[in-house]
mmCIF file of N, CA and C in Angstrom:
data_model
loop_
_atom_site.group_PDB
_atom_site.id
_atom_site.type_symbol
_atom_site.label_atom_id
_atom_site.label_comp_id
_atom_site.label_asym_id
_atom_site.label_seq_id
_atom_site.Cartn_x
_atom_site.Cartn_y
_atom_site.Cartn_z
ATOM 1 N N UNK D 247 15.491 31.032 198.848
ATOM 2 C CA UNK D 247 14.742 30.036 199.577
ATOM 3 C C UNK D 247 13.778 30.760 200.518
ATOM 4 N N UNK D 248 12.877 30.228 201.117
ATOM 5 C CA UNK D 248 11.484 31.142 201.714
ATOM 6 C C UNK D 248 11.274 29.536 202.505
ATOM 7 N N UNK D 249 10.957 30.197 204.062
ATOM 8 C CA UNK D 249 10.686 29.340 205.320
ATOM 9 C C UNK D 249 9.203 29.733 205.362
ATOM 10 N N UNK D 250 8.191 28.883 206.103
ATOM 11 C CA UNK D 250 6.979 29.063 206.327
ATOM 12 C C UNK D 250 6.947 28.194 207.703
ATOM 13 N N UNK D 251 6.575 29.388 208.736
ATOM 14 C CA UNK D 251 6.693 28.695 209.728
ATOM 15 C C UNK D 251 5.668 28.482 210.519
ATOM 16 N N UNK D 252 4.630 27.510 211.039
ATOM 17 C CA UNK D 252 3.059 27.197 211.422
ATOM 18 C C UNK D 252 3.157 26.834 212.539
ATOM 19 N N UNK D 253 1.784 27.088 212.836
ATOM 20 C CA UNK D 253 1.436 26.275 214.034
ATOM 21 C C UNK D 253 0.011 26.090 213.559
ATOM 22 N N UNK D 254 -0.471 24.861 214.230
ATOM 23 C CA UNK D 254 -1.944 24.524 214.008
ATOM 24 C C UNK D 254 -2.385 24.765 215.554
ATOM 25 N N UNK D 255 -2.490 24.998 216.572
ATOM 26 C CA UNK D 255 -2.911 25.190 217.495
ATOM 27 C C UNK D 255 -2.342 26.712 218.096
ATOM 28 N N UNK D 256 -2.940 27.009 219.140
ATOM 29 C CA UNK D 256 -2.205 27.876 219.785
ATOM 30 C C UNK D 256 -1.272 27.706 220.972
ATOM 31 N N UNK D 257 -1.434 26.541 221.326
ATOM 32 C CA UNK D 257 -0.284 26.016 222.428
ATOM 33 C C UNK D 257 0.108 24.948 221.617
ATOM 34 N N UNK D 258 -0.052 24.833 220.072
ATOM 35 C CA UNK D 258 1.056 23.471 219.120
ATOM 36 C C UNK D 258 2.154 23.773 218.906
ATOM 37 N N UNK D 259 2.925 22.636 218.460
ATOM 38 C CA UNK D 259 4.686 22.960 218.163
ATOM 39 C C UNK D 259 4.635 24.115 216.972
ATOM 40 N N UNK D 260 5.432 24.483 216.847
ATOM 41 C CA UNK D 260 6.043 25.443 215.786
ATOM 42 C C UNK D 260 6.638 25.070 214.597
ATOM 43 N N UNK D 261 6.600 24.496 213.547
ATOM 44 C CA UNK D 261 6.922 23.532 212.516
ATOM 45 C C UNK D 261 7.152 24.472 211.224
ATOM 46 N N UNK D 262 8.340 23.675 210.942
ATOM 47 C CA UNK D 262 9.165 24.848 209.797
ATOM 48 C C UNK D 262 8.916 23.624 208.568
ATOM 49 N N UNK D 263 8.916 24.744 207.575
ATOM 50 C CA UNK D 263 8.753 24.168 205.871
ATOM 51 C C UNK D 263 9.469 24.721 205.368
ATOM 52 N N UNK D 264 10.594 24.321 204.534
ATOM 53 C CA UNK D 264 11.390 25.018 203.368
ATOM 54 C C UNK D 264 11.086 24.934 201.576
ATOM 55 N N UNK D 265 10.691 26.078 200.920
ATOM 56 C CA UNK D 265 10.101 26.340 199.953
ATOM 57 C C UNK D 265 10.998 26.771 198.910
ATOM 58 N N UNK D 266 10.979 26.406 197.949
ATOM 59 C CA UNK D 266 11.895 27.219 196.903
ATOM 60 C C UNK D 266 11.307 28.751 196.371
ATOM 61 N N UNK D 267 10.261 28.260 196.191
ATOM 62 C CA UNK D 267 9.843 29.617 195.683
ATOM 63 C C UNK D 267 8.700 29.918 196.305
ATOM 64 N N UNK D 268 8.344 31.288 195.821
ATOM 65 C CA UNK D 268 7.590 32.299 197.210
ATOM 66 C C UNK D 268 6.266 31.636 196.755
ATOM 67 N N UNK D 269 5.693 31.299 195.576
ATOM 68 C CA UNK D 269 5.014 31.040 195.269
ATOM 69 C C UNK D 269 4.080 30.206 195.829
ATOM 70 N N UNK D 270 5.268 29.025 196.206
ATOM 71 C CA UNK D 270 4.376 27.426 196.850
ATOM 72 C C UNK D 270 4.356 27.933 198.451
ATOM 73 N N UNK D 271 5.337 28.973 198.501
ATOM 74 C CA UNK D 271 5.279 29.282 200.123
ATOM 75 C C UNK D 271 4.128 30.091 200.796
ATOM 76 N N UNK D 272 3.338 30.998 199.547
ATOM 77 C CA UNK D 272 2.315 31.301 200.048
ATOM 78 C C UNK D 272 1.516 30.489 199.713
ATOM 79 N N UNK D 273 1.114 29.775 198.950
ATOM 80 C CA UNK D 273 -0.321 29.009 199.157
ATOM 81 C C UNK D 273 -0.146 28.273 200.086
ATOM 82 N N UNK D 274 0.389 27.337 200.668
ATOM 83 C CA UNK D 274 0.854 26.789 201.723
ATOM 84 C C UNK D 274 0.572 27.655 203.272
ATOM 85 N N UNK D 275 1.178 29.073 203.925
ATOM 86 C CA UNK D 275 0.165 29.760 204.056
ATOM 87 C C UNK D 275 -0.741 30.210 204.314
ATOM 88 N N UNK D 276 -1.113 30.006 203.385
ATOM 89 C CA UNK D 276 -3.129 30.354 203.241
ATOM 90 C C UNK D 276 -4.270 29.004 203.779
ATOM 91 N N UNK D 277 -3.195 28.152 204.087
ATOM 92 C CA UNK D 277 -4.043 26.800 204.365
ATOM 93 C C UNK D 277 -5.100 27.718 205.542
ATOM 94 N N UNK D 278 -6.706 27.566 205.438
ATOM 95 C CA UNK D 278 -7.622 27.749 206.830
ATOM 96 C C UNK D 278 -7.341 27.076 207.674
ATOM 97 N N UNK D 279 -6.473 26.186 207.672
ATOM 98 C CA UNK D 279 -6.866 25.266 209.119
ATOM 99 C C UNK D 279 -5.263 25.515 210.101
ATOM 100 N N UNK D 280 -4.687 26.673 209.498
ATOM 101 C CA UNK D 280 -3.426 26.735 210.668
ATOM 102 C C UNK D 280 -3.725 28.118 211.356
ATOM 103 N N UNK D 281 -2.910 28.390 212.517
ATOM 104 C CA UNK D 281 -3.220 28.982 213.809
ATOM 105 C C UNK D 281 -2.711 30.385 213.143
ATOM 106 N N UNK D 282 -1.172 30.161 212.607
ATOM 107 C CA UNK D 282 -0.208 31.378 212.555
ATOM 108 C C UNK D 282 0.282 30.736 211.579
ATOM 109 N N UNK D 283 0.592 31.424 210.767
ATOM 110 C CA UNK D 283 1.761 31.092 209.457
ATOM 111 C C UNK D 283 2.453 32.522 209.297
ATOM 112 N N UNK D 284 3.461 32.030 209.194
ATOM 113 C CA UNK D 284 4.627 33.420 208.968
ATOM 114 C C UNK D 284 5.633 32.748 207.913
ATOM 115 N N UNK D 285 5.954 33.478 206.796
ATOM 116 C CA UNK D 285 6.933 33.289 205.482
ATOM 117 C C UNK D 285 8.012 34.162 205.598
ATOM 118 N N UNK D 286 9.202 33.577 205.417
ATOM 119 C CA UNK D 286 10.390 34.487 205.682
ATOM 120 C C UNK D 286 11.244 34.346 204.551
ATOM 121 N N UNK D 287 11.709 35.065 203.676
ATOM 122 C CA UNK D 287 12.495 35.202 203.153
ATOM 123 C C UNK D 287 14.269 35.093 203.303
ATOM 124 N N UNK D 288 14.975 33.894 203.078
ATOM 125 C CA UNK D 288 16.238 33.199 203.324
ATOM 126 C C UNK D 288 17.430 33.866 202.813
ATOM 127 N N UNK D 289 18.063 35.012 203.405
ATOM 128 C CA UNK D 289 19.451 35.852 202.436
ATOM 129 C C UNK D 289 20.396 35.106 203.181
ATOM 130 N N UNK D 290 21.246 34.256 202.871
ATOM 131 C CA UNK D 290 22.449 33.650 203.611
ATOM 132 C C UNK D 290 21.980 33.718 205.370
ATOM 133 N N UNK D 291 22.726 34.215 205.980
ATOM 134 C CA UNK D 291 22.116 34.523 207.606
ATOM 135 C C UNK D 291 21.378 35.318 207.902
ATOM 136 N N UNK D 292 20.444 35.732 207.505
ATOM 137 C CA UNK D 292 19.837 36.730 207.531
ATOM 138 C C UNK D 292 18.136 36.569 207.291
ATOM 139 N N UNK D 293 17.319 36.926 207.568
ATOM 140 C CA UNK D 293 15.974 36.641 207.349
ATOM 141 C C UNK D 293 15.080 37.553 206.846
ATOM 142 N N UNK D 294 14.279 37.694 205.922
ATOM 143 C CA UNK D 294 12.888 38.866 205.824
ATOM 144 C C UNK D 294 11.520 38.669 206.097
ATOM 145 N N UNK D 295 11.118 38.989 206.708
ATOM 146 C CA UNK D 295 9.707 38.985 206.725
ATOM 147 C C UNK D 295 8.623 39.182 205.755
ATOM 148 N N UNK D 296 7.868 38.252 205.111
ATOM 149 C CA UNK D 296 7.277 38.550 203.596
ATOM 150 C C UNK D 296 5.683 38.844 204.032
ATOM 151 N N UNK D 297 5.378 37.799 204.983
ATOM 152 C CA UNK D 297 4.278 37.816 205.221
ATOM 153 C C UNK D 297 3.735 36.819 206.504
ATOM 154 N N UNK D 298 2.622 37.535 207.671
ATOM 155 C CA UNK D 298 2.201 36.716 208.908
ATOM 156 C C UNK D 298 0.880 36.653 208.604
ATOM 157 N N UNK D 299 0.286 36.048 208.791
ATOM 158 C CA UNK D 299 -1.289 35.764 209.050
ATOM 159 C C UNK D 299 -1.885 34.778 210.319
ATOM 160 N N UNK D 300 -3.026 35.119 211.119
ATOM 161 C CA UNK D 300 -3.456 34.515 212.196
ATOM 162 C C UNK D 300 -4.967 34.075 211.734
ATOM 163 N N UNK D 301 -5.363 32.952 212.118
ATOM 164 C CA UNK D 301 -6.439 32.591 211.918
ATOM 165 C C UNK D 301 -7.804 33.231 212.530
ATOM 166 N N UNK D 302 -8.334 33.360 211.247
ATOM 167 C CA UNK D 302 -9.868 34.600 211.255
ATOM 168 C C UNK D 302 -9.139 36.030 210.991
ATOM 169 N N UNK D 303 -7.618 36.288 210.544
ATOM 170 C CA UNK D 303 -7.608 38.079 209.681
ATOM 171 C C UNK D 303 -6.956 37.710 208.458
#
């Protein structure tokens, strides 16, 4: 399972998405119009970091 976690602002809530596959979790992502998106990879308790992006890099 793979979390994608956004914000559309820089002082907006923090809003979690749960993805099955990495696939829909990165295009999702890549949306231009969010602040921060970060994708994490789900091992039982445990988390990975797949990928962060900030709006304009």
């Amino acid at each position: 399972m793979y979390v994608l976690e956004y914000k559309t602002a820089f002082n907006g809530p923090e809003i979690k998405r749960e993805y099955s596959s990495l696939a829909d979790a990165m295009v999702a992502a890549r949306d231009e119009s969010l602040y921060r998106a970060t994708v994490w990879e789900m091992d039982g308790e445990h988390r990975h970091l797949v990928m962060r992006r900030f709006k304009g890099v």
